[in-house]
Tab-separated table of C-alpha atoms and ligand atoms in Angstrom:
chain	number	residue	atom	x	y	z
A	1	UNK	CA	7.178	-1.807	-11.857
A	2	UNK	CA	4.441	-4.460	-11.752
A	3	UNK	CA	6.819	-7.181	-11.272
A	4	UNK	CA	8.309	-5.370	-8.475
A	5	UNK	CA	5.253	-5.292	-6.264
A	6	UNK	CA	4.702	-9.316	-7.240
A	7	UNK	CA	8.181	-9.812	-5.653
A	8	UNK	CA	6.857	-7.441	-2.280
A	9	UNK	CA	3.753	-9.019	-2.116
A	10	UNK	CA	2.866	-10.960	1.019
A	11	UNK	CA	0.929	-14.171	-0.341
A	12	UNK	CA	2.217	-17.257	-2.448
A	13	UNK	CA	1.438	-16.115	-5.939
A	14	UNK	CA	-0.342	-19.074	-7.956
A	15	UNK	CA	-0.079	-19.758	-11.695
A	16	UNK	CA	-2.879	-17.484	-12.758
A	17	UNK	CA	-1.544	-14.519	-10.470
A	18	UNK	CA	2.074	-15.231	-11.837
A	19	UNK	CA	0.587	-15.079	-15.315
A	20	UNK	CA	-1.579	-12.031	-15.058
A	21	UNK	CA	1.617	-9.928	-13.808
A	22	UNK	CA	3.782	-10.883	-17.313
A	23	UNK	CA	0.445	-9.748	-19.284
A	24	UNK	CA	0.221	-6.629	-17.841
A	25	UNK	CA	3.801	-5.776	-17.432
A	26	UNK	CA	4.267	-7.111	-21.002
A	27	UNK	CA	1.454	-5.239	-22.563
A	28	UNK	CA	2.254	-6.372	-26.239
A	29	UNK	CA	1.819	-2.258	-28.358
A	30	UNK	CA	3.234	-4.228	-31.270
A	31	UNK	CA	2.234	-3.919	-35.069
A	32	UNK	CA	2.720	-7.476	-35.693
A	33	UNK	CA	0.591	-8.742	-32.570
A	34	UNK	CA	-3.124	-9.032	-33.591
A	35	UNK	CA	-3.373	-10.934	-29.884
A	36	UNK	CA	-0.853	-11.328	-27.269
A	37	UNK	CA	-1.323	-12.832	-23.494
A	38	UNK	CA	-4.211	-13.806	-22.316
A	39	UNK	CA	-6.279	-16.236	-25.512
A	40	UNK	CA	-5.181	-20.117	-26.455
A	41	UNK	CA	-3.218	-18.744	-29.061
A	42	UNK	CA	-1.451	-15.374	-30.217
A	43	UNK	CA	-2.220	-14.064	-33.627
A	44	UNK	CA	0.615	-12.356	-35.184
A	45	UNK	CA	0.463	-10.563	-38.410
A	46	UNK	CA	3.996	-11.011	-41.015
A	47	UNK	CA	4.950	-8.099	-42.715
A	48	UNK	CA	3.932	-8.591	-46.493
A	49	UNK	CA	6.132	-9.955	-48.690
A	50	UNK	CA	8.409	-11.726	-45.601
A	51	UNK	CA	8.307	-15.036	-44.146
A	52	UNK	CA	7.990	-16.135	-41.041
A	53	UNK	CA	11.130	-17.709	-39.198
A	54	UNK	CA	10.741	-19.407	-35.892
A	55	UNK	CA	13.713	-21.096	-33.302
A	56	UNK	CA	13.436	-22.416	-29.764
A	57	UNK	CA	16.039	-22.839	-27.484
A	58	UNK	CA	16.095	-24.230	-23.673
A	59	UNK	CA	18.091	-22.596	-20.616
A	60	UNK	CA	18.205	-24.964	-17.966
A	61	UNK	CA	19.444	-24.242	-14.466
A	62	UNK	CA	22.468	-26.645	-13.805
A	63	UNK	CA	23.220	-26.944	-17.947
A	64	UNK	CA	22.813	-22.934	-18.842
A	65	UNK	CA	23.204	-21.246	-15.398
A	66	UNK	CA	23.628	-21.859	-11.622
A	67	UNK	CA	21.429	-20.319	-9.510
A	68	UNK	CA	24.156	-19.801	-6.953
A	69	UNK	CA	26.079	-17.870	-9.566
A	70	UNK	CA	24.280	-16.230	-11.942
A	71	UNK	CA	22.229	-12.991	-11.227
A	72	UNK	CA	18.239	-13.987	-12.392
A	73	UNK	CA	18.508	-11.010	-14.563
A	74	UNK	CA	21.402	-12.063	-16.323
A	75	UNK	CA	18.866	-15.550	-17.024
A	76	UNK	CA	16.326	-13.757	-18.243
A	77	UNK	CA	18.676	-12.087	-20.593
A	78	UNK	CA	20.896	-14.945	-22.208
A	79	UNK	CA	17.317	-16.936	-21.988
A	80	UNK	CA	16.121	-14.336	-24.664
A	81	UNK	CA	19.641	-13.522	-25.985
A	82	UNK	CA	19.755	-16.913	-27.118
A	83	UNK	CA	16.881	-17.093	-29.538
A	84	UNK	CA	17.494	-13.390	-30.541
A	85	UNK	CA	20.576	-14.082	-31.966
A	86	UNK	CA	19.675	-16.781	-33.908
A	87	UNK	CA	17.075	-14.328	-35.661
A	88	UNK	CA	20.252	-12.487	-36.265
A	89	UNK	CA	22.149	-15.539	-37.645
A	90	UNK	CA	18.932	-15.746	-40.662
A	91	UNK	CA	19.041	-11.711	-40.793
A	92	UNK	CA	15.577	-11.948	-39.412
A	93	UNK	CA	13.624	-9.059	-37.744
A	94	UNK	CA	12.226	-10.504	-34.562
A	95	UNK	CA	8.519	-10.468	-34.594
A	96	UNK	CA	7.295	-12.216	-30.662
A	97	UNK	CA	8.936	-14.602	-28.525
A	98	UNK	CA	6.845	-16.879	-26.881
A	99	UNK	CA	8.429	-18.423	-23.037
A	100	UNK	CA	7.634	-22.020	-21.444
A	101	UNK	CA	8.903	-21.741	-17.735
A	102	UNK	CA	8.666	-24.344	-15.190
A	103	UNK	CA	9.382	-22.988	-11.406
A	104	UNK	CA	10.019	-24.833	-8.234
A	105	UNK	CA	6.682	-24.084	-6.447
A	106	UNK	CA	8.812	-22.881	-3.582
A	107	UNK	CA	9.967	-20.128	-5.426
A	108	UNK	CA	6.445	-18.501	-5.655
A	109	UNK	CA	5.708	-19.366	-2.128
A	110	UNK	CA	8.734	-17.423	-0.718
A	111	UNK	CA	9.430	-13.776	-1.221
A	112	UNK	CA	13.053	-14.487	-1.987
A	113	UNK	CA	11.954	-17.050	-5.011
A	114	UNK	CA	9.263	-14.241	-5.932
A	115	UNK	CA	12.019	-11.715	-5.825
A	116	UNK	CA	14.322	-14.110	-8.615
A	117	UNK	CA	11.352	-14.504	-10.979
A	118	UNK	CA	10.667	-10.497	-10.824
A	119	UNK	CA	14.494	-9.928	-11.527
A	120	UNK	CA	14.676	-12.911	-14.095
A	121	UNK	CA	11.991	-10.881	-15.683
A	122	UNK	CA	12.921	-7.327	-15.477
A	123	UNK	CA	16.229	-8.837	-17.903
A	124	UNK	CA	14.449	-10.345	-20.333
A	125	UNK	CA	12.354	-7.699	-20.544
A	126	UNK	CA	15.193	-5.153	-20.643
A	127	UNK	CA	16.975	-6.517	-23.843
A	128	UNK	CA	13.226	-7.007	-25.045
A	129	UNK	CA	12.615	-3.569	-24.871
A	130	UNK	CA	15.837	-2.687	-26.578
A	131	UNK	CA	14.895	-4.773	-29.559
A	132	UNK	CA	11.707	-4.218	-29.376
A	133	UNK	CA	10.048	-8.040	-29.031
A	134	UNK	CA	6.963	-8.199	-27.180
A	135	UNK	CA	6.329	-11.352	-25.194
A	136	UNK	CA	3.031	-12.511	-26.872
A	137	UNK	CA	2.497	-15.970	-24.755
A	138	UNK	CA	3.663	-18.919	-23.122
A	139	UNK	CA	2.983	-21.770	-20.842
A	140	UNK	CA	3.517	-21.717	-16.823
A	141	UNK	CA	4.178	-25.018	-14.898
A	142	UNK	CA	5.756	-25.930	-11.782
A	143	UNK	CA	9.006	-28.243	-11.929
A	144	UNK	CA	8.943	-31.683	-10.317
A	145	UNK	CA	11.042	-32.317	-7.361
A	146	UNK	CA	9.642	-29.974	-4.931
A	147	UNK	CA	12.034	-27.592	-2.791
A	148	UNK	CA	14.887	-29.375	-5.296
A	149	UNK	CA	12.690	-28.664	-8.473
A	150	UNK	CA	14.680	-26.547	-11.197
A	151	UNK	CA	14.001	-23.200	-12.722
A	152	UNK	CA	13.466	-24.475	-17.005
A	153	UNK	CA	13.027	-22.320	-19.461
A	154	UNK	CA	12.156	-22.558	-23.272
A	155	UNK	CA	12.093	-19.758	-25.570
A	156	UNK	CA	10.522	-19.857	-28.790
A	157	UNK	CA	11.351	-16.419	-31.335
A	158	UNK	CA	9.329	-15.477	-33.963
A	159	UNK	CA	10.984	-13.390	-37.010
A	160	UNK	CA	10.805	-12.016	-40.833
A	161	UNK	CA	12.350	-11.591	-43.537
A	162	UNK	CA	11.729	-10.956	-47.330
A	163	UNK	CA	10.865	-13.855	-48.863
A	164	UNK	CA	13.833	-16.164	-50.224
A	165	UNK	CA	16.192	-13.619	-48.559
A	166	UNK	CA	16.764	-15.056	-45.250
A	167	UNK	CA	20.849	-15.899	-44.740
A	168	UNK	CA	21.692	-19.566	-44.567
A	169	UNK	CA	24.781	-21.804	-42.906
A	170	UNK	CA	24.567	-23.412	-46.909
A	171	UNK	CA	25.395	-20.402	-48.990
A	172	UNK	CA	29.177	-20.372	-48.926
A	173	UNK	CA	31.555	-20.865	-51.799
A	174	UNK	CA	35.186	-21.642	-52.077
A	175	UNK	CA	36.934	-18.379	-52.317
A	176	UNK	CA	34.945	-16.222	-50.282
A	177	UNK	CA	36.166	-14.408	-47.377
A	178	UNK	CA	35.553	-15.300	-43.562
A	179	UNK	CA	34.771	-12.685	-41.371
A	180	UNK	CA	33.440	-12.427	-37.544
A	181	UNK	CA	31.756	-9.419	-36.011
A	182	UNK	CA	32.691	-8.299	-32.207
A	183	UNK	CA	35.415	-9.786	-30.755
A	184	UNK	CA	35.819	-13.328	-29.298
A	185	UNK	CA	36.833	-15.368	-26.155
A	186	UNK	CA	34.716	-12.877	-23.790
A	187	UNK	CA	31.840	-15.472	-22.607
A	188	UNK	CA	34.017	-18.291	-21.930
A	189	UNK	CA	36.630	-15.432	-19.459
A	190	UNK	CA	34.023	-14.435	-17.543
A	191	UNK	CA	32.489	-17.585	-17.256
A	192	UNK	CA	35.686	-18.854	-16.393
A	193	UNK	CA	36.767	-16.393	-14.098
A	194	UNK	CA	32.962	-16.519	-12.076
A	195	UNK	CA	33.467	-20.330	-11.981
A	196	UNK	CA	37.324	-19.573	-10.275
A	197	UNK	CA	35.699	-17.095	-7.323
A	198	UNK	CA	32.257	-19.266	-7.399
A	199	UNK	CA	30.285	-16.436	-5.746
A	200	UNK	CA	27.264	-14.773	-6.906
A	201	UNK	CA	27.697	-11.673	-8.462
A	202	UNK	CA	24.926	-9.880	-6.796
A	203	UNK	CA	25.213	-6.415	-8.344
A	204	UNK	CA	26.483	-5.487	-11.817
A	205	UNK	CA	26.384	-1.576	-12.222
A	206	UNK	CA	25.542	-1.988	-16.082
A	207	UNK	CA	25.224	-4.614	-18.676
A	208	UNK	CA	27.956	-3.546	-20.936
A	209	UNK	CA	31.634	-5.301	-20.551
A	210	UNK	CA	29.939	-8.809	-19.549
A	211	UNK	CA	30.077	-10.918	-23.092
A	212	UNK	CA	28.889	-13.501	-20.582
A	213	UNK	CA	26.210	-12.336	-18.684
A	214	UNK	CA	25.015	-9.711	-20.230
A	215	UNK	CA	25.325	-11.115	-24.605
A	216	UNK	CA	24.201	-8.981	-27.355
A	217	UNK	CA	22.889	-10.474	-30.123
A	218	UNK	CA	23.910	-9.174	-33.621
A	219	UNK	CA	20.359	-8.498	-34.959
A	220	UNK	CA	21.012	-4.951	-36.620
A	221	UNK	CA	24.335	-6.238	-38.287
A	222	UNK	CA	22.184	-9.338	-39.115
A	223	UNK	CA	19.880	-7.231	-40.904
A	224	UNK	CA	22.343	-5.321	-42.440
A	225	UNK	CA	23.793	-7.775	-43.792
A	226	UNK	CA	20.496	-9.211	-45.665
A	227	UNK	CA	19.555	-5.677	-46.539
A	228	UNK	CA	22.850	-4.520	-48.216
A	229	UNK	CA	23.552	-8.252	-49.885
A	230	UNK	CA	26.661	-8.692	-48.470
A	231	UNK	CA	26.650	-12.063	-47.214
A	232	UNK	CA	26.782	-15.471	-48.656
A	233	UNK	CA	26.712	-17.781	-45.803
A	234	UNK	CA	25.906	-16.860	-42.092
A	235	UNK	CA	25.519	-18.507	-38.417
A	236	UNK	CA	25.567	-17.475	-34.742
A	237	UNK	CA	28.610	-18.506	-32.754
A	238	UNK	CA	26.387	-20.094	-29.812
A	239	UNK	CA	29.076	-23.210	-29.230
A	240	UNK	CA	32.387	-21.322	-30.422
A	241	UNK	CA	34.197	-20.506	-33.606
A	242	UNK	CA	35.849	-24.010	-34.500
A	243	UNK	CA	32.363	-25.616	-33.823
A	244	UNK	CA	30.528	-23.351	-35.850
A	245	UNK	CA	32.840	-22.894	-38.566
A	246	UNK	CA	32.497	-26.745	-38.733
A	247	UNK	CA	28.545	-26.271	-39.327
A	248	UNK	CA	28.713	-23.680	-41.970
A	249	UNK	CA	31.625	-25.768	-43.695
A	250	UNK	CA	28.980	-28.944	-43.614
A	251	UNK	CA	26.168	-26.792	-44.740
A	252	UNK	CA	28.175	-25.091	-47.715
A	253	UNK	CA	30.679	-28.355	-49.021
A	254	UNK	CA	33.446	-26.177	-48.368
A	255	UNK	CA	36.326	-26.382	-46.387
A	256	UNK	CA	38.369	-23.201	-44.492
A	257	UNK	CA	41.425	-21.435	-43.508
A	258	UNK	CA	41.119	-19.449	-40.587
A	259	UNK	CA	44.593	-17.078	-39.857
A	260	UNK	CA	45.327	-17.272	-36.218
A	261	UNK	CA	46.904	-13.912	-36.163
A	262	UNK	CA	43.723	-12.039	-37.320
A	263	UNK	CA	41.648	-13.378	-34.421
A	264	UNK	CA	39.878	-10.515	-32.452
A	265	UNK	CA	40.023	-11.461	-29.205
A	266	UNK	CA	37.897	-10.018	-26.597
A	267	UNK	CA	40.355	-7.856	-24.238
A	268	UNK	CA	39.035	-9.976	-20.926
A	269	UNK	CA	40.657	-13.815	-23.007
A	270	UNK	CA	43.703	-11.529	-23.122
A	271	UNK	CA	43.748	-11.372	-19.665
A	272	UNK	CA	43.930	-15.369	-19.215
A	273	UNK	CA	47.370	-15.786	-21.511
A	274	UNK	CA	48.401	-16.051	-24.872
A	275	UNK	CA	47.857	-19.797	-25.513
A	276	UNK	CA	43.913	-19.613	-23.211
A	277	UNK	CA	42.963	-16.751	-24.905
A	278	UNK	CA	43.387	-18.625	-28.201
A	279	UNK	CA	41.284	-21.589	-26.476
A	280	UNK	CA	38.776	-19.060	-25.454
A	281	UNK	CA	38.375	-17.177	-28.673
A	282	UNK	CA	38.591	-20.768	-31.036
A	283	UNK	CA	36.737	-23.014	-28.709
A	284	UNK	CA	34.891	-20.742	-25.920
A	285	UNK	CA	30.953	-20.359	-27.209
A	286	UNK	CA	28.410	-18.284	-26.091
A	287	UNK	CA	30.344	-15.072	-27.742
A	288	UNK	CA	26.856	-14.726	-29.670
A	289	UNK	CA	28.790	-13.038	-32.747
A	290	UNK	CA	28.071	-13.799	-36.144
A	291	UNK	CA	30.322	-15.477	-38.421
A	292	UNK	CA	29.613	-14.445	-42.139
A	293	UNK	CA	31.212	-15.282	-45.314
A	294	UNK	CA	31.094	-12.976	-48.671
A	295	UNK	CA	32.694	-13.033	-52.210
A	296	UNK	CA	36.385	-11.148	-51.839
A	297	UNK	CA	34.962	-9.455	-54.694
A	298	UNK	CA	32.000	-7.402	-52.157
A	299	UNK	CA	33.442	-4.691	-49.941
A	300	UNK	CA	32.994	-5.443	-46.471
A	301	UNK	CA	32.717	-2.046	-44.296
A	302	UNK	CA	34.890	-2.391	-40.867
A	303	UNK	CA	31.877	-1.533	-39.041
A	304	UNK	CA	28.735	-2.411	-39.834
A	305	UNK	CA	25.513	-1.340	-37.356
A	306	UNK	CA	28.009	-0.152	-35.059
A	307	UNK	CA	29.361	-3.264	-34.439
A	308	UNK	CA	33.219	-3.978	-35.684
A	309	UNK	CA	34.027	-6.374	-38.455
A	310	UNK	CA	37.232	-8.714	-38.675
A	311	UNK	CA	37.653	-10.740	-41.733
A	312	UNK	CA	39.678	-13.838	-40.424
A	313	UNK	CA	40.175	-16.362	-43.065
A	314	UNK	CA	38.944	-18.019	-46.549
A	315	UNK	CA	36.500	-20.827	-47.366
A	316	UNK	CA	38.427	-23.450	-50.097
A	317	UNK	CA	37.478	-26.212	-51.984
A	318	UNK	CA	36.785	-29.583	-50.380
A	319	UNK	CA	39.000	-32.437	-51.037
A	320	UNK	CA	38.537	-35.771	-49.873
A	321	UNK	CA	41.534	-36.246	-46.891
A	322	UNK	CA	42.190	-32.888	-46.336
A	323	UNK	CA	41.108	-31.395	-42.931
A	324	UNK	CA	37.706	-29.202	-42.911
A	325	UNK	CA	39.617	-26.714	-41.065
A	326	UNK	CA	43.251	-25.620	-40.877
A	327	UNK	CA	44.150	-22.066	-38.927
A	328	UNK	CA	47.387	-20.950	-40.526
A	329	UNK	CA	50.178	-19.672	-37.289
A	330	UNK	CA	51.688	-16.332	-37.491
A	331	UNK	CA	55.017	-18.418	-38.125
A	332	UNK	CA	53.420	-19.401	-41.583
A	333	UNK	CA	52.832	-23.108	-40.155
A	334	UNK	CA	49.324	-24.482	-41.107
A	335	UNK	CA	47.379	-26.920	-38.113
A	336	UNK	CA	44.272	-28.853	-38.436
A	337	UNK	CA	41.844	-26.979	-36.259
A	338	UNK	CA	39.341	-29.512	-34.452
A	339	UNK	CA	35.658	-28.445	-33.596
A	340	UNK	CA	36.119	-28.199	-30.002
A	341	UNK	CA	33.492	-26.161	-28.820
A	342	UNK	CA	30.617	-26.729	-26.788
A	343	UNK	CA	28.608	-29.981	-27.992
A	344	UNK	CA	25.697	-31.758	-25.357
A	345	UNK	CA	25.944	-35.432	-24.847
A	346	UNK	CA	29.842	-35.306	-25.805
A	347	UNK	CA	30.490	-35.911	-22.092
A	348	UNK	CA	31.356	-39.656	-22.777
A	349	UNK	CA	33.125	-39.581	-26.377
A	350	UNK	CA	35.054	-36.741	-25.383
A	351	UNK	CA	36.112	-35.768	-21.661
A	352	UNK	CA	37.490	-32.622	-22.553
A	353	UNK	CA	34.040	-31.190	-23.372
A	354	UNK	CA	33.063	-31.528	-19.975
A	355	UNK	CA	32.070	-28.299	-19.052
A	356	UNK	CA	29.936	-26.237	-16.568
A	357	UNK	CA	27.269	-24.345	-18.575
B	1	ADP	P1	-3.736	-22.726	-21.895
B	1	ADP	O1	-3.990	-23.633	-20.728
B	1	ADP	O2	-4.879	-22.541	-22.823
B	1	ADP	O3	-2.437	-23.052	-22.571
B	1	ADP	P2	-2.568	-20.850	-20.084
B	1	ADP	O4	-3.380	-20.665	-18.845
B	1	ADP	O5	-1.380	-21.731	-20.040
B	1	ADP	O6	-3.558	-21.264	-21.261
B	1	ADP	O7	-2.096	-19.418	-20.591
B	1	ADP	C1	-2.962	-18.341	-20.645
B	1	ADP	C2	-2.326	-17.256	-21.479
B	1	ADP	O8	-1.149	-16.808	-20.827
B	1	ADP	C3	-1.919	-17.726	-22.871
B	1	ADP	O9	-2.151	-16.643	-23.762
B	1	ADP	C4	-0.439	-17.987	-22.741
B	1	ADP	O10	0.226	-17.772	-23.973
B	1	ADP	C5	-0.013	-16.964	-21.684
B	1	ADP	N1	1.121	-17.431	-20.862
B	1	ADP	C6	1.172	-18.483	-20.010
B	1	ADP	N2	2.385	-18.599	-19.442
B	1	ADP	C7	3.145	-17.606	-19.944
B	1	ADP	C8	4.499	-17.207	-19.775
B	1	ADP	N3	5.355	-17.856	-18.969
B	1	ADP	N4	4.929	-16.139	-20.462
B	1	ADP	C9	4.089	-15.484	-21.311
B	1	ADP	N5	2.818	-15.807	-21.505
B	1	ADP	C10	2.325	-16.855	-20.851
B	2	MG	MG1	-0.809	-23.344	-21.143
């Protein structure tokens, strides 16, 4: 692999070397890529009949990963993860993500640093290959702060879908079911439990099992779901169920129910406790599932794209007063249930937030 000899290589690799290795190891053999790499601009070509749907999303090092923790291939997967699964939120077939990364200039001096970007590559290239997004451009910079600079990345995904079709946080009504696909809690375990040993995992014999550093977005279910006209009201659960929920509530005037025994949580929040796998799965983020609403009358398949379905609860009609969520306890008791997921800039309104992400 190209990106293999860059990280061998001898000499300091410079902007124009570092570029030349992602064209040719992402050679774009894509029907919607008229130009990729290597112009000012891409040109990409829409299916006929879709639009074009576009989101960007940072991963920082210090806000979105550590370095000392995180293996770079694992970055270069939740960097593209990220964006993907928004596509998936809209139903959107991904088209061409574009990637803005600024490096220490350290990192391509030293084989070591060389040997991060390769690997940070080789996983966003990975779950690119899987879903078939070509990389058709970006922009290359070195970080300020020298030996201290930070490793910043900003992805920008470019999808379709048939024209008026795409699925929206607005489209819910009271009455219609709530259901989640996957299972949830998984991201914020392993997070948690990395954070607990705080040593790099260095080797990870395959991607599967790690919700957090290793995501998948939902883009065949989200496409399923446009296709067969089962949905309503969609999102992406990037900052965690309550938080989300709380979005697509907003978007739609509606308020929900969500029933705390239904929850699917991920088998590795199990392992935490009863009352922190709850946390996890309610508050955790970065689960990457998609949390749907349809009309009870529509008959939602327990699996769709291969992916498991839960319904978990019921959008109702907004009153002035009354909470915009309750979660209803397997004793029959009914709580408000707060947004209490992940939320930048919360740090001083709310100390709990505080996280490491
Ligand atoms: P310009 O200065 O005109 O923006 P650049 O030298 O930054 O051109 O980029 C040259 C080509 O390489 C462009 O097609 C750009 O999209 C692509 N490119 C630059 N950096 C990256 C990157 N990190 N990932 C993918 N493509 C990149
Ligand atoms: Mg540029």
């Amino acid at each position: 692999m190209l990106l293999d000899k860059m990280a061998k290589a001898p000499k300091p690799l410079g902007e124009l070397g570092l570029i030349e290795q992602i064209r040719r190891e992402f050679s774009a053999d894509s029907k919607a890529i008229t130009l990729g790499i290597g112009d000012d601009c891409a040109i990409l070509r829409p299916p006929q009949g879709c639009e074009v749907l576009v989101t960007t999303d940072f991963t920082l090092e210090g806000r979105h990963f550590r370095r000392d923790l995180h293996p770079p291939e694992s970055v270069g997967h939740r960097c593209l993860a990220r964006g993907l699964s928004d596509l998936a939120a809209m139903g959107a077939t991904p088209l061409a993500a574009f990637l803005s990364l600024a490096l220490p200039g350290t990192m391509l001096a030293k084989s070591a640093g060389r040997e991060w970007i390769a690997r940070f590559f080789s996983g966003l290239r990975a779950l690119g290959d899987m879903h078939r997004v070509p990389l058709a451009g970006g922009d290359t910079s070195e970080s300020p702060g020298g030996r201290n600079g930070l490793v910043l990345a900003d992805i920008v995904l470019v999808g379709s879908a048939p024209k008026g079709e795409a699925l929206r946080r607005s489209g819910g009504s009271a009455g219609d079911a709530l259901y989640v696909t996957g299972q949830l809690g998984g991201a914020a375990a392993e997070l948690a439990t990395m954070l607990k040993r705080q040593r790099r995992i260095l080797k990870f014999t395959t991607t599967d099992g790690h919700p957090h550093l290793f995501p998948e977005p939902r883009l065949d279910t989200g496409e399923a779901l446009l296709r067969r006209e089962l949905a309503t009201a969609c999102i992406d659960m990037s900052d965690g169920l309550s938080t989300d929920l709380a979005h697509l509530c907003r978007s739609s005037g509606v308020c929900a129910e969500v029933e705390q025994a239904a929850l699917p949580i991920h088998p590795l929040a199990r392992k935490l406790g009863v009352n922190a796998a709850l946390q996890a799965a309610l508050h955790g983020g970065e689960d990457y599932e998609l949390l749907f609403t349809a009309p009870p009358s529509v008959p939602i398949p327990s699996s769709l794209a291969g992916v498991s379905i839960t319904h978990i609860g019921t959008l109702k009609t907004l009153h002035s007063g009354r909470p915009l969520m309750t979660m209803l306890a397997p004793d029959g008791s009914r709580v408000e249930l707060q947004p209490g997921g992940w939320e930048h800039f919360s740090g001083m309104a709310n100390s709990r937030k505080k996280r490491s992400r």
